[in-house]
């Protein structure tokens, strides 16, 4: 089982979720985060103070999946989030040791989906 | 050119736009300070309806990324239309002219006295107080329309649109119904004498129907938002919207009762009708929501409240409280049916239901103003009531609706040639706040 | 039945509820437009206290998941009680009747003139203007009570409660103290002549004590919120609460000074006393907070402000500014002691301290109105002052408090038989917004 | 000492501060209820400017961790200065005295009648109504200054500062310009007769220039915030700031037009000039932003709006609408140049641009009030206009600016000896809300 | 050392924290997130637009623990968060390589608690 | 590749980001979280209710780095966030299996920076 963490542009959320659905990945946790990166963002202006954009709004997705869904998930995220512009974000994959479905107490690969 | 000359010239320039010579002697005796205070306060209340009232109401209902664009549109209307109204709007709408449009005699409020009345528009208040009161009506009208195309109109196009729309749609229609030379005005002795006037106390037809129809055309011409109707976000900040709705309610009392142009019995009736129609309309919507969804929603209740305020607008100075309550209930119920039940079938995207709420309730109210108009309430103007007058109202609404629809359509097409009205796909998904104004409404890290 | 018949019938129905026949000829001369404008403006200010003032004040103090339920309760009060007041509330409270309750002669504002005064209730303003001003008092009163059971009352029960409570608690008490036939009213010549009247300028006893006691009973009957007092969340949005408190302050000036029923010296005194008592009370709470917690808190300061406004309510038209300041300090200090020091010992859960702030400060103010009542301020009504009058005030408060407590208790028990008042455990943890209204206040993703 | 004695003594104490004996017989005839209603309403509007108007405007612009500190400062000003004004402020500013300062005759509003006018300060309204109207001017002035040192002044120092500043800076300056014995007052017959008066209708110099200069000194003395100018956060809640700006606009109409002290032609002119100057100024800033940044920003537009309101302040009762528009444009453009272009070069940290907006626009407006003053608008007071009067205005501004700068500087240094004004590094990074008031504005988990 | 990530219903937070306390687990990091799952939520209604509930409010807990606390932590979460209804959420366990207490610079199993 | 998760005090964010920059670590994702710990916080007061501070505001940083940057990152975080007071927070390091740059689709150690 793998834990996929993806940082994407906020305006891509709907499309990524849709692409994930298409690959039968329905369970996702979404967080609003700020990204510090090389992207500069649309300069915001507040009176004399121009926001260079050191911290930009991003969306973080977390998806626990069984092995066979890792690549489909990555493809879906790339499909929905890739614009080719700086700031598109990253995908990280981490190993999960254990997964429990709270409702049932089920454990392991059966619990994740 | 010496400095003194320049300065003299500048001073003359400034005075060339005199607020008004105050020496129209004897009539001044008629000015009543209580009435004047009331109308000035009401004009402030009407401004409060636009900013921050309507701005917060609409702003709370859109997504987080578009809230500033709504606030900016309301603020821009307050700025741009105030100047326009002073320059030529008031003159076009209210100065003597032909039945269709006023002249330019009162451009820059020339001859609009600061301390004597223009009897037809308030015999006991300075003419300029009336003109200022009407200024705030002109401000809020295009701001209301903005709800129909919220979240997707580019800002430069918006500014152009409200300016031309006020010129070509609002000023004429206000002239028809409210000026003393308008072709359906109760103040036009010929029209009124012939029993052909349309009764519209504070703008059920002039403002609400006009807004509703124009909003509908805008929604149709601009097209749907991305993802509509299946992937819409809920209102980003309902307490903000509720705050706005409350301020609208508060201000609207001034809107309707100020139209009595004095602190008199008519104003008292207008306050009462407005309050009761609004209360009844709010409850109606809440009950219908409960019936269909199981619970009364806050957004539903305030939507009903707006429908009730709209219904009270044409009627507050013509009908009894009892009739007001009936009309509040009817307007709210019909708006509810339209917004909740019918709208989805038509498939156009009137973002904040300008047609569904203002249009529908405006029609109901305007019809009711004719049907229920009572001599007891408004002895001076009522020559006929009931069906006879209702027919006048229907005619009036029809003419106004058709005119507003056609001219709005033409204006949109015209403006689109100069500056794109519809936000691009990218602008829409990223949000209008950042793309149109380079700002975000809220920070997300403390 | 022909269409014309129907329409005629409908029109008659509408007119059967006439706003008022305006032919009570000569008295009309007494109407003063300045006074009328002032009272109308004040009535708008009082509406602004309920919506959005109180709604935001309470709304900001509860948890994020219950803010809409508070806003909805305030809006519902504005809708439901306005209609009720027009239908029978005003008549029960103010029309001539026996000492305990008014009659039904003024139901649906029948005979409540739009353009002539009812001399006892404002000799220079239309009778209907007074009735409208009082309408907004009736609206805010049950809305204030809602603070005591915030975050745990189901909505249907709430609506039933405020309706019955206004009928059975508020209308009688208002009648006793303010109508010209009430058994403790300064306007009742017999009572006043006998030196048995209770002085309550704008509702320290009628509104604040009644609210405080009723709120306390509600809190006791409904029981504590889950987790109280150890696991409470802080106010979810203090700037919202501050905005509400500021609007309460603004509106309350109209509440107190409007009760002078004219733009006269009494109104000026009321504005002044209100401002100074409020300022002194705000500072008092802030100093006490500083003394005990080391810092002045914003919530503390606005709590003191409310206590000061409450204290000014009965007194603003009876006492000098100096006495107003004393009472503001006293009311704030006692409310502080109660809320910060004593309340936790009693272990009941008065969510937003309706009893602690409104009840306590209302008692202090009402006592002070008797003790400090000054002929210089209010020459017409003062026959006795000092201890003699204070005893009247104590009696009045006691009668009102006992009556309000008993009837509120009975009503709650009664209503609970028809519809559960207390939210279920699940409704409470999930929040009232979603469970009572199917809405969330804020989105959390942009 | 018996209980009765104590009570008598307390009553006397209370009455020793009589609101006013009302037996200055005949003049009472001059009171006009319409004018009185208007001035009372305007005084409420001016209070609304401070709370919640200015509080929200400033509060929305600072960081999330400092919003409560701003709200608290505005509330504290409303409380502290109201009491101070009643105690001695009004007397020092407006009672007869020498050219520099008033006496103490009107301390605690002694002799300030509730129902007769003091003819020089409003011949048709009760003297106390004028004093209350001015109270709210005194409240907002130090609150405006607070914008200059936002996010870094400790609260105890703040309270001390506004108290001493009102005493030593505001009261004298108000006396100079507005009292009937002030050395540059139009109401002082000698000064006015000699053509040496400064025209300042509602406080362009007295309030705006004074605020701007004092703010600048505060910013310099307190030093920059940590991270300024490179690591600044954007405004934490622009919709809050917009709400505040809108309420400022609404209230400011009462501020300027209430200064006519009646519901008369002058008030109507003031409403009109205020609206048009503000609209023009808002548009000006938006256009300049568009020109330089490519887009009109919301914060820019409301900054322009404030600049316009400031420019209208001294002028609204002296100039024509045409001149008002010119001055609105000029004030906005110059403030824009200062804030956007020049400020960064100087490297001081005037947090919310009190000097850049209020100071600059106040100077422009005050100069313009002299230059464009028109006999048509204000027949009673204008003896000279154009350059001659502009020189008076320059002198007046210079004296006021120098006086305000020096005294503010001395006060800051003085206060700093007793209580540290500047927040410590830790207090600043953690935020003033928690460190000064032990509260957080918002929860972050539902 | 393990990193436990749990997604729970918002109204369960208080109880879960309490159960964790009972097991002597005091250190938790809490985030407000949105969950995309099979749960439909209480339908919200906004005029004509009914929220099917594609993204629902959830709470994410993160807890770094030594091995012996993994099972107690899971039990505590199950105890506090299990209602048996769809939407109860998931628990994921991930391996931690290193843990540092910022205050002291301590490293490893001593730092985590 | 490692995934560094750090919980810090909110007022330390600016300094930590700066220290990270100094070590050439530019890519960071920032989340606002609430921490439940042994720190008590500045007591907040709301009328009769004193906030003991069971949940305090914290900032969570997430940084994906190649091995050679792990120690520099930890040092930078310690450098910026350590005040020596309770509540300074924790750093957790987790192993990353895979990293994808969304913009380019690049994979692995090249993608992370
Ligand atoms: N190594 C990383 N660790 C943590 N967050 C990262 C990392 N790389 C990218 N991000 C997140 O992705 C966002 C986009 O990264 P950025 O460098 O701007 O774009 P790109 O990946 O297209 O070069 C950043 O703002 C940050 O939130
Ligand atoms: N595999 C997963 N990856 C990420 N988040 C998940 C996963 N499974 C569940 N969640 C989170 O848990 C929440 C509840 O899941 P849901 O499917 O609705 O309930 P249940 O687990 O009871 O079937 C989801 O909204 C989501 O936030
Ligand atoms: N083991 C852990 N798991 C999750 N979060 C932790 C853990 N330890 C600390 N934290 C986070 O760090 C914050 C600070 O921890 P705390 O115990 O108060 O301080 P310190 O680490 O200095 O003793 C906590 O509020 C919590 O958010």
XYZ file of C-alpha atoms in Angstrom, chain D residues 147-352:
206
model
C -3.512 53.525 11.533
C -0.017 54.952 11.419
C 1.352 52.774 14.204
C -0.874 49.744 13.685
C 0.584 46.326 14.476
C 3.172 47.595 16.915
C 1.898 49.864 19.693
C 1.203 48.454 23.122
C -2.295 49.053 24.382
C -1.670 50.903 27.674
C 0.509 53.406 25.872
C -2.144 53.807 23.235
C -4.812 54.783 25.742
C -2.566 57.275 27.428
C -1.546 58.670 24.075
C -5.035 59.323 22.729
C -6.096 60.947 25.963
C -3.176 63.340 26.153
C -3.192 63.901 22.417
C -6.858 64.902 22.427
C -6.165 67.241 25.311
C -3.018 68.822 23.991
C -3.380 68.579 20.230
C -6.976 68.165 19.162
C -8.786 70.440 21.598
C -6.608 73.483 20.937
C -6.644 73.046 17.176
C -10.419 72.606 17.132
C -10.644 75.753 19.222
C -8.477 77.772 16.874
C -10.507 76.959 13.791
C -14.054 76.291 14.931
C -14.833 78.071 18.199
C -16.173 81.585 18.240
C -13.057 82.832 19.947
C -10.433 80.866 18.007
C -7.622 82.845 16.423
C -8.248 81.522 12.931
C -11.968 80.901 13.185
C -14.627 82.174 10.793
C -16.925 82.411 13.795
C -14.636 84.870 15.519
C -15.924 88.217 14.228
C -12.569 89.922 14.584
C -10.663 87.272 12.716
C -13.308 86.860 10.059
C -13.745 90.598 9.710
C -10.032 91.003 9.152
C -10.143 88.342 6.441
C -7.807 86.096 8.412
C -10.034 83.128 8.988
C -9.261 79.628 7.754
C -12.101 77.885 5.955
C -12.491 74.357 7.145
C -16.036 73.117 6.883
C -15.850 69.730 8.565
C -12.222 69.263 9.476
C -9.826 69.030 6.542
C -7.224 70.849 8.595
C -8.513 70.309 12.130
C -8.912 66.595 11.676
C -7.214 65.301 8.553
C -4.022 67.329 8.488
C -3.688 66.954 12.241
C -4.107 63.194 11.951
C -1.768 62.884 9.030
C 1.063 64.814 10.628
C 0.630 63.211 14.033
C 0.535 59.810 12.408
C 3.737 60.531 10.585
C 5.477 61.515 13.794
C 4.188 58.390 15.513
C 5.452 56.205 12.678
C 8.873 57.842 12.855
C 9.165 57.670 16.617
C 7.939 54.094 16.954
C 10.047 52.818 14.093
C 9.337 50.213 11.457
C 7.625 46.903 11.944
C 9.818 43.826 11.804
C 10.387 42.835 8.212
C 9.215 46.128 6.754
C 9.189 46.772 3.844
C 10.201 43.450 2.279
C 8.358 40.811 4.251
C 4.910 42.229 4.685
C 1.789 40.115 4.566
C -1.118 41.167 2.407
C -4.311 42.423 4.101
C -5.794 39.496 5.942
C -9.406 40.185 5.004
C -10.110 42.638 2.214
C -13.892 42.215 2.320
C -13.734 43.398 5.927
C -11.719 46.419 4.845
C -14.180 47.123 2.038
C -17.094 46.889 4.466
C -15.343 49.384 6.684
C -14.603 51.710 3.792
C -18.243 51.613 2.700
C -19.424 52.445 6.194
C -16.902 55.266 6.295
C -18.350 56.608 3.067
C -21.915 56.331 4.380
C -21.043 57.913 7.705
C -18.863 60.606 6.195
C -21.875 62.042 4.385
C -23.279 62.712 7.838
C -19.907 64.025 8.972
C -19.740 66.613 6.202
C -23.406 67.410 5.761
C -24.128 67.399 9.470
C -21.622 70.220 9.735
C -24.255 72.406 8.080
C -26.012 72.021 11.451
C -29.397 71.788 9.828
C -31.363 70.098 7.069
C -30.814 73.039 4.775
C -29.383 73.947 1.379
C -25.868 73.890 2.753
C -26.358 70.326 3.921
C -27.665 69.373 0.495
C -24.609 70.929 -1.117
C -22.357 69.081 1.301
C -23.995 65.751 0.502
C -23.563 66.374 -3.188
C -19.961 67.580 -3.036
C -19.021 64.669 -0.799
C -20.561 62.105 -3.105
C -19.043 63.511 -6.274
C -15.581 64.228 -4.895
C -15.457 60.730 -3.470
C -16.612 59.103 -6.667
C -14.092 61.060 -8.714
C -11.297 60.262 -6.289
C -12.087 56.549 -6.300
C -12.006 56.449 -10.069
C -8.776 58.442 -10.163
C -6.908 55.982 -7.969
C -8.314 53.038 -9.908
C -7.154 54.550 -13.189
C -3.686 55.257 -11.856
C -3.432 51.693 -10.570
C -4.528 50.424 -13.965
C -1.985 52.561 -15.668
C 0.909 51.365 -13.523
C -0.068 47.854 -12.442
C -2.295 46.918 -15.345
C -5.385 46.401 -13.193
C -7.564 48.496 -10.915
C -7.294 47.122 -7.401
C -10.050 47.122 -4.826
C -7.730 48.386 -2.126
C -6.704 51.131 -4.509
C -10.252 52.174 -5.229
C -11.184 52.379 -1.571
C -7.975 54.255 -0.831
C -9.039 56.772 -3.449
C -12.483 56.883 -1.908
C -10.975 57.781 1.453
C -8.811 60.438 -0.177
C -11.920 61.882 -1.808
C -13.868 61.906 1.413
C -10.969 63.657 3.084
C -10.791 66.231 0.314
C -14.519 66.876 0.614
C -14.271 67.419 4.344
C -13.037 70.998 4.417
C -14.751 71.927 1.184
C -18.245 70.437 1.251
C -19.858 73.614 2.607
C -17.738 76.078 0.671
C -17.374 74.928 -2.918
C -19.517 73.892 -5.846
C -19.772 70.278 -6.957
C -17.562 71.077 -9.933
C -14.766 72.264 -7.691
C -15.388 69.295 -5.445
C -14.785 66.911 -8.318
C -11.563 68.696 -9.268
C -10.341 68.497 -5.701
C -11.301 64.853 -5.378
C -9.237 64.044 -8.442
C -6.300 66.118 -7.251
C -6.324 64.735 -3.731
C -6.517 61.180 -4.940
C -3.784 61.630 -7.523
C -1.406 63.268 -5.079
C -2.097 60.719 -2.368
C -1.506 57.999 -4.950
C 1.800 59.479 -6.008
C 2.836 59.767 -2.416
C 1.785 56.322 -1.279
C 2.725 54.337 -4.367
C 5.720 56.235 -5.645
C 7.378 58.371 -3.007
C 6.738 56.688 0.306
C 9.047 53.755 -0.249
C 11.962 56.118 -0.755
C 11.585 57.692 2.637
C 11.647 54.352 4.364
C 9.419 55.130 7.339
C 6.587 52.752 8.124
C 3.217 54.506 8.206
C 1.336 51.215 8.403
C -1.976 52.189 6.877
